[in-house]
PDB file of C-alpha atoms in Angstrom:
ATOM      1  CA  MET A   1     100.489 111.765  92.430  1.00 95.00           C
ATOM      2  CA  GLU A   2     102.998 112.039  89.733  1.00 97.00           C
ATOM      3  CA  LEU A   3     105.197 115.286  89.595  1.00 95.00           C
ATOM      4  CA  ASP A   4     108.298 116.308  87.206  1.00 97.00           C
ATOM      5  CA  PHE A   5     110.372 118.756  89.070  1.00 96.00           C
ATOM      6  CA  GLU A   6     113.680 120.272  88.937  1.00 96.00           C
ATOM      7  CA  ILE A   7     116.123 119.929  91.959  1.00 94.00           C
ATOM      8  CA  GLY A   8     115.770 123.470  92.773  1.00 95.00           C
ATOM      9  CA  GLU A   9     112.135 122.764  93.401  1.00 97.00           C
ATOM     10  CA  ILE A  10     112.859 120.072  96.186  1.00 96.00           C
ATOM     11  CA  ASP A  11     111.197 122.236  98.970  1.00 97.00           C
ATOM     12  CA  SER A  12     107.946 123.079  97.547  1.00 97.00           C
ATOM     13  CA  VAL A  13     108.015 119.290  96.185  1.00 97.00           C
ATOM     14  CA  ALA A  14     108.427 118.055  99.781  1.00 97.00           C
ATOM     15  CA  LYS A  15     105.502 120.227 100.951  1.00 97.00           C
ATOM     16  CA  ARG A  16     103.243 119.119  98.388  1.00 97.00           C
ATOM     17  CA  LEU A  17     104.299 115.204  99.238  1.00 97.00           C
ATOM     18  CA  LEU A  18     103.563 115.919 102.807  1.00 96.00           C
ATOM     19  CA  ALA A  19     100.039 117.378 102.147  1.00 96.00           C
ATOM     20  CA  TYR A  20      99.215 114.628  99.739  1.00 96.00           C
ATOM     21  CA  SER A  21     100.280 112.063 102.143  1.00 94.00           C
ATOM     22  CA  ALA A  22      98.826 113.597 105.191  1.00 92.00           C
ATOM     23  CA  GLY A  23      98.044 111.052 107.963  1.00 89.00           C
ATOM     24  CA  TYR A  24     100.564 108.656 106.912  1.00 95.00           C
ATOM     25  CA  LYS A  25     103.933 108.481 108.888  1.00 95.00           C
ATOM     26  CA  ILE A  26     105.934 105.906 107.094  1.00 96.00           C
ATOM     27  CA  ILE A  27     107.024 106.945 103.567  1.00 97.00           C
ATOM     28  CA  THR A  28     109.319 104.691 101.565  1.00 97.00           C
ATOM     29  CA  PHE A  29     111.708 105.788  98.617  1.00 97.00           C
ATOM     30  CA  ASN A  30     113.007 104.048  95.792  1.00 97.00           C
ATOM     31  CA  GLY A  31     114.920 104.937  92.823  1.00 96.00           C
ATOM     32  CA  GLU A  32     118.466 104.544  91.161  1.00 94.00           C
ATOM     33  CA  LEU A  33     121.503 105.851  93.079  1.00 92.00           C
ATOM     34  CA  GLY A  34     121.897 109.376  92.676  1.00 90.00           C
ATOM     35  CA  ALA A  35     118.073 110.139  92.077  1.00 94.00           C
ATOM     36  CA  GLY A  36     117.498 112.521  94.937  1.00 94.00           C
ATOM     37  CA  LYS A  37     116.032 110.071  97.651  1.00 95.00           C
ATOM     38  CA  THR A  38     118.300 111.613 100.626  1.00 94.00           C
ATOM     39  CA  THR A  39     117.920 115.047  98.983  1.00 95.00           C
ATOM     40  CA  LEU A  40     113.934 114.824  99.254  1.00 97.00           C
ATOM     41  CA  ILE A  41     114.127 113.156 102.770  1.00 97.00           C
ATOM     42  CA  ASN A  42     115.943 116.332 103.770  1.00 96.00           C
ATOM     43  CA  ALA A  43     113.392 118.622 102.291  1.00 97.00           C
ATOM     44  CA  LEU A  44     110.728 116.655 104.089  1.00 97.00           C
ATOM     45  CA  CYS A  45     112.567 116.751 107.358  1.00 96.00           C
ATOM     46  CA  LYS A  46     113.015 120.373 106.841  1.00 96.00           C
ATOM     47  CA  ALA A  47     109.421 121.048 106.285  1.00 96.00           C
ATOM     48  CA  LEU A  48     108.753 118.988 109.513  1.00 95.00           C
ATOM     49  CA  GLY A  49     110.887 121.253 111.565  1.00 95.00           C
ATOM     50  CA  VAL A  50     114.067 119.707 111.646  1.00 96.00           C
ATOM     51  CA  LYS A  51     116.968 122.148 111.954  1.00 94.00           C
ATOM     52  CA  GLU A  52     119.989 120.100 111.219  1.00 90.00           C
ATOM     53  CA  THR A  53     121.047 118.890 107.652  1.00 87.00           C
ATOM     54  CA  VAL A  54     119.770 115.494 107.052  1.00 90.00           C
ATOM     55  CA  THR A  55     122.639 112.874 105.893  1.00 88.00           C
ATOM     56  CA  SER A  56     122.218 109.234 104.527  1.00 86.00           C
ATOM     57  CA  PRO A  57     122.599 106.807 106.958  1.00 86.00           C
ATOM     58  CA  THR A  58     123.964 104.129 104.921  1.00 76.00           C
ATOM     59  CA  TYR A  59     126.482 102.691 107.462  1.00 78.00           C
ATOM     60  CA  SER A  60     124.659 103.041 110.610  1.00 84.00           C
ATOM     61  CA  LEU A  61     121.127 102.259 109.124  1.00 90.00           C
ATOM     62  CA  VAL A  62     119.036 104.797 110.946  1.00 94.00           C
ATOM     63  CA  HIS A  63     119.575 108.290 111.901  1.00 95.00           C
ATOM     64  CA  GLU A  64     117.173 110.368 114.208  1.00 96.00           C
ATOM     65  CA  TYR A  65     116.401 113.739 113.860  1.00 96.00           C
ATOM     66  CA  PRO A  66     114.248 116.069 116.523  1.00 95.00           C
ATOM     67  CA  ALA A  67     111.638 118.046 115.032  1.00 93.00           C
ATOM     68  CA  ASP A  68     110.431 121.630 116.198  1.00 89.00           C
ATOM     69  CA  SER A  69     107.202 119.570 117.332  1.00 85.00           C
ATOM     70  CA  LYS A  70     109.578 117.518 119.653  1.00 88.00           C
ATOM     71  CA  GLU A  71     108.559 114.528 117.418  1.00 91.00           C
ATOM     72  CA  ILE A  72     111.862 112.307 116.530  1.00 96.00           C
ATOM     73  CA  ILE A  73     111.917 111.509 112.677  1.00 97.00           C
ATOM     74  CA  TYR A  74     113.538 108.368 111.667  1.00 97.00           C
ATOM     75  CA  HIS A  75     115.570 108.009 108.457  1.00 96.00           C
ATOM     76  CA  MET A  76     116.682 104.539 107.371  1.00 95.00           C
ATOM     77  CA  ASP A  77     118.965 103.548 104.346  1.00 94.00           C
ATOM     78  CA  LEU A  78     118.744  99.752 104.171  1.00 94.00           C
ATOM     79  CA  TYR A  79     120.718  99.601 100.885  1.00 91.00           C
ATOM     80  CA  ARG A  80     123.239  97.473 102.846  1.00 89.00           C
ATOM     81  CA  LEU A  81     121.036  94.912 104.303  1.00 89.00           C
ATOM     82  CA  LYS A  82     121.056  91.436 102.690  1.00 89.00           C
ATOM     83  CA  SER A  83     117.760  90.234 104.429  1.00 88.00           C
ATOM     84  CA  GLN A  84     114.639  90.866 106.466  1.00 87.00           C
ATOM     85  CA  PHE A  85     116.316  89.263 109.317  1.00 87.00           C
ATOM     86  CA  GLU A  86     119.132  91.618 109.556  1.00 89.00           C
ATOM     87  CA  ALA A  87     116.473  94.306 109.755  1.00 87.00           C
ATOM     88  CA  VAL A  88     114.622  92.697 112.735  1.00 86.00           C
ATOM     89  CA  ASP A  89     118.116  92.101 114.273  1.00 89.00           C
ATOM     90  CA  ALA A  90     118.747  95.927 114.193  1.00 87.00           C
ATOM     91  CA  GLY A  91     115.603  96.608 115.796  1.00 88.00           C
ATOM     92  CA  LEU A  92     114.073  98.420 112.858  1.00 91.00           C
ATOM     93  CA  GLU A  93     110.541  97.169 113.721  1.00 91.00           C
ATOM     94  CA  GLU A  94     110.659  99.567 117.099  1.00 93.00           C
ATOM     95  CA  TYR A  95     111.066 102.402 114.850  1.00 94.00           C
ATOM     96  CA  ILE A  96     108.635 101.535 112.387  1.00 94.00           C
ATOM     97  CA  SER A  97     105.875 100.911 114.979  1.00 93.00           C
ATOM     98  CA  SER A  98     106.938 104.098 117.097  1.00 94.00           C
ATOM     99  CA  GLY A  99     104.274 106.209 115.658  1.00 94.00           C
ATOM    100  CA  ASN A 100     106.865 108.814 114.450  1.00 95.00           C
ATOM    101  CA  TYR A 101     107.499 109.418 110.984  1.00 96.00           C
ATOM    102  CA  CYS A 102     109.830 106.744 109.340  1.00 97.00           C
ATOM    103  CA  MET A 103     111.457 107.779 106.047  1.00 97.00           C
ATOM    104  CA  ILE A 104     112.886 104.689 104.487  1.00 97.00           C
ATOM    105  CA  GLU A 105     115.214 104.307 101.583  1.00 96.00           C
ATOM    106  CA  TRP A 106     115.511 100.975  99.514  1.00 94.00           C
ATOM    107  CA  PRO A 107     112.712  99.680 101.516  1.00 94.00           C
ATOM    108  CA  SER A 108     111.951  96.497  99.587  1.00 93.00           C
ATOM    109  CA  ILE A 109     113.931  94.164 101.900  1.00 90.00           C
ATOM    110  CA  ILE A 110     111.205  95.029 104.740  1.00 91.00           C
ATOM    111  CA  GLU A 111     108.266  95.556 103.075  1.00 88.00           C
ATOM    112  CA  SER A 112     106.762  92.418 104.406  1.00 86.00           C
ATOM    113  CA  ILE A 113     107.156  93.707 107.839  1.00 86.00           C
ATOM    114  CA  LEU A 114     105.985  97.092 107.352  1.00 90.00           C
ATOM    115  CA  PRO A 115     102.464  97.900 108.671  1.00 88.00           C
ATOM    116  CA  LEU A 116      99.527  98.552 106.244  1.00 86.00           C
ATOM    117  CA  GLY A 117      99.266 102.114 105.229  1.00 89.00           C
ATOM    118  CA  PHE A 118     102.307 103.328 103.976  1.00 95.00           C
ATOM    119  CA  VAL A 119     103.197 105.785 101.059  1.00 97.00           C
ATOM    120  CA  LYS A 120     105.535 104.508  98.421  1.00 97.00           C
ATOM    121  CA  CYS A 121     107.633 107.012  96.448  1.00 98.00           C
ATOM    122  CA  GLU A 122     109.567 106.582  93.377  1.00 98.00           C
ATOM    123  CA  LEU A 123     112.247 109.086  92.051  1.00 97.00           C
ATOM    124  CA  GLN A 124     113.246 108.579  88.526  1.00 97.00           C
ATOM    125  CA  VAL A 125     116.161 110.573  86.767  1.00 96.00           C
ATOM    126  CA  LEU A 126     114.753 112.405  83.985  1.00 96.00           C
ATOM    127  CA  GLY A 127     117.869 114.760  83.258  1.00 94.00           C
ATOM    128  CA  THR A 128     120.809 116.198  85.040  1.00 94.00           C
ATOM    129  CA  GLN A 129     118.389 118.660  87.198  1.00 94.00           C
ATOM    130  CA  MET A 130     115.181 116.872  86.199  1.00 97.00           C
ATOM    131  CA  ARG A 131     113.370 114.241  88.282  1.00 97.00           C
ATOM    132  CA  LYS A 132     109.937 112.560  88.201  1.00 98.00           C
ATOM    133  CA  LEU A 133     108.166 111.610  91.471  1.00 98.00           C
ATOM    134  CA  VAL A 134     105.558 108.834  91.665  1.00 98.00           C
ATOM    135  CA  VAL A 135     103.571 108.660  94.688  1.00 97.00           C
ATOM    136  CA  GLN A 136     101.642 105.723  95.677  1.00 96.00           C
ATOM    137  CA  LEU A 137      99.084 106.178  98.806  1.00 95.00           C
ATOM    138  CA  PRO A 138      97.821 102.865 100.364  1.00 90.00           C
ATOM    139  CA  GLN A 139      94.960 101.330  98.609  1.00 80.00           C
TER     140      GLN A 139
END
C-alpha cells in the first residue's frame, strides 16, 4: 500500500493502516527525523483506544499505553541503540513476544530478532504538510 496524505489526515491514515495490516501486531516505522513516525503512532494508538497522548520514548526506549480493550500497546524508539545486544539487554524481546501491539521506530538494529510476520512502514516527506506512507505486509 502506498498513500500520499496531508498531516491533517493522519487519523484516517491510521485507521486505513490498521485495516490494511489487520492480524499483525508488530509494526515498524522508518523515515527521516521529522517525517511523522511518532505522530502516526499517536494516531494508531488513538484508533486502538489509547486515551493519553503518545510521546517518543527516545530516552526510555519503551513507553506502555493501556487501550480501552485492556491491552497494552508498546511504543519503542530504537534511534539511540548501538547494537542488537543493547536491545536484548533492555528486554525488548519480552515486549516483542508479548502478543500485544508493538510500534517500533528505527527498527533496523533489531530486525534480525523480530519474528516473521511484521509490517514495515516507511514515511517519506513530500513537503511541509505532505507525506507518503509505504506499507509492506509480510511475504
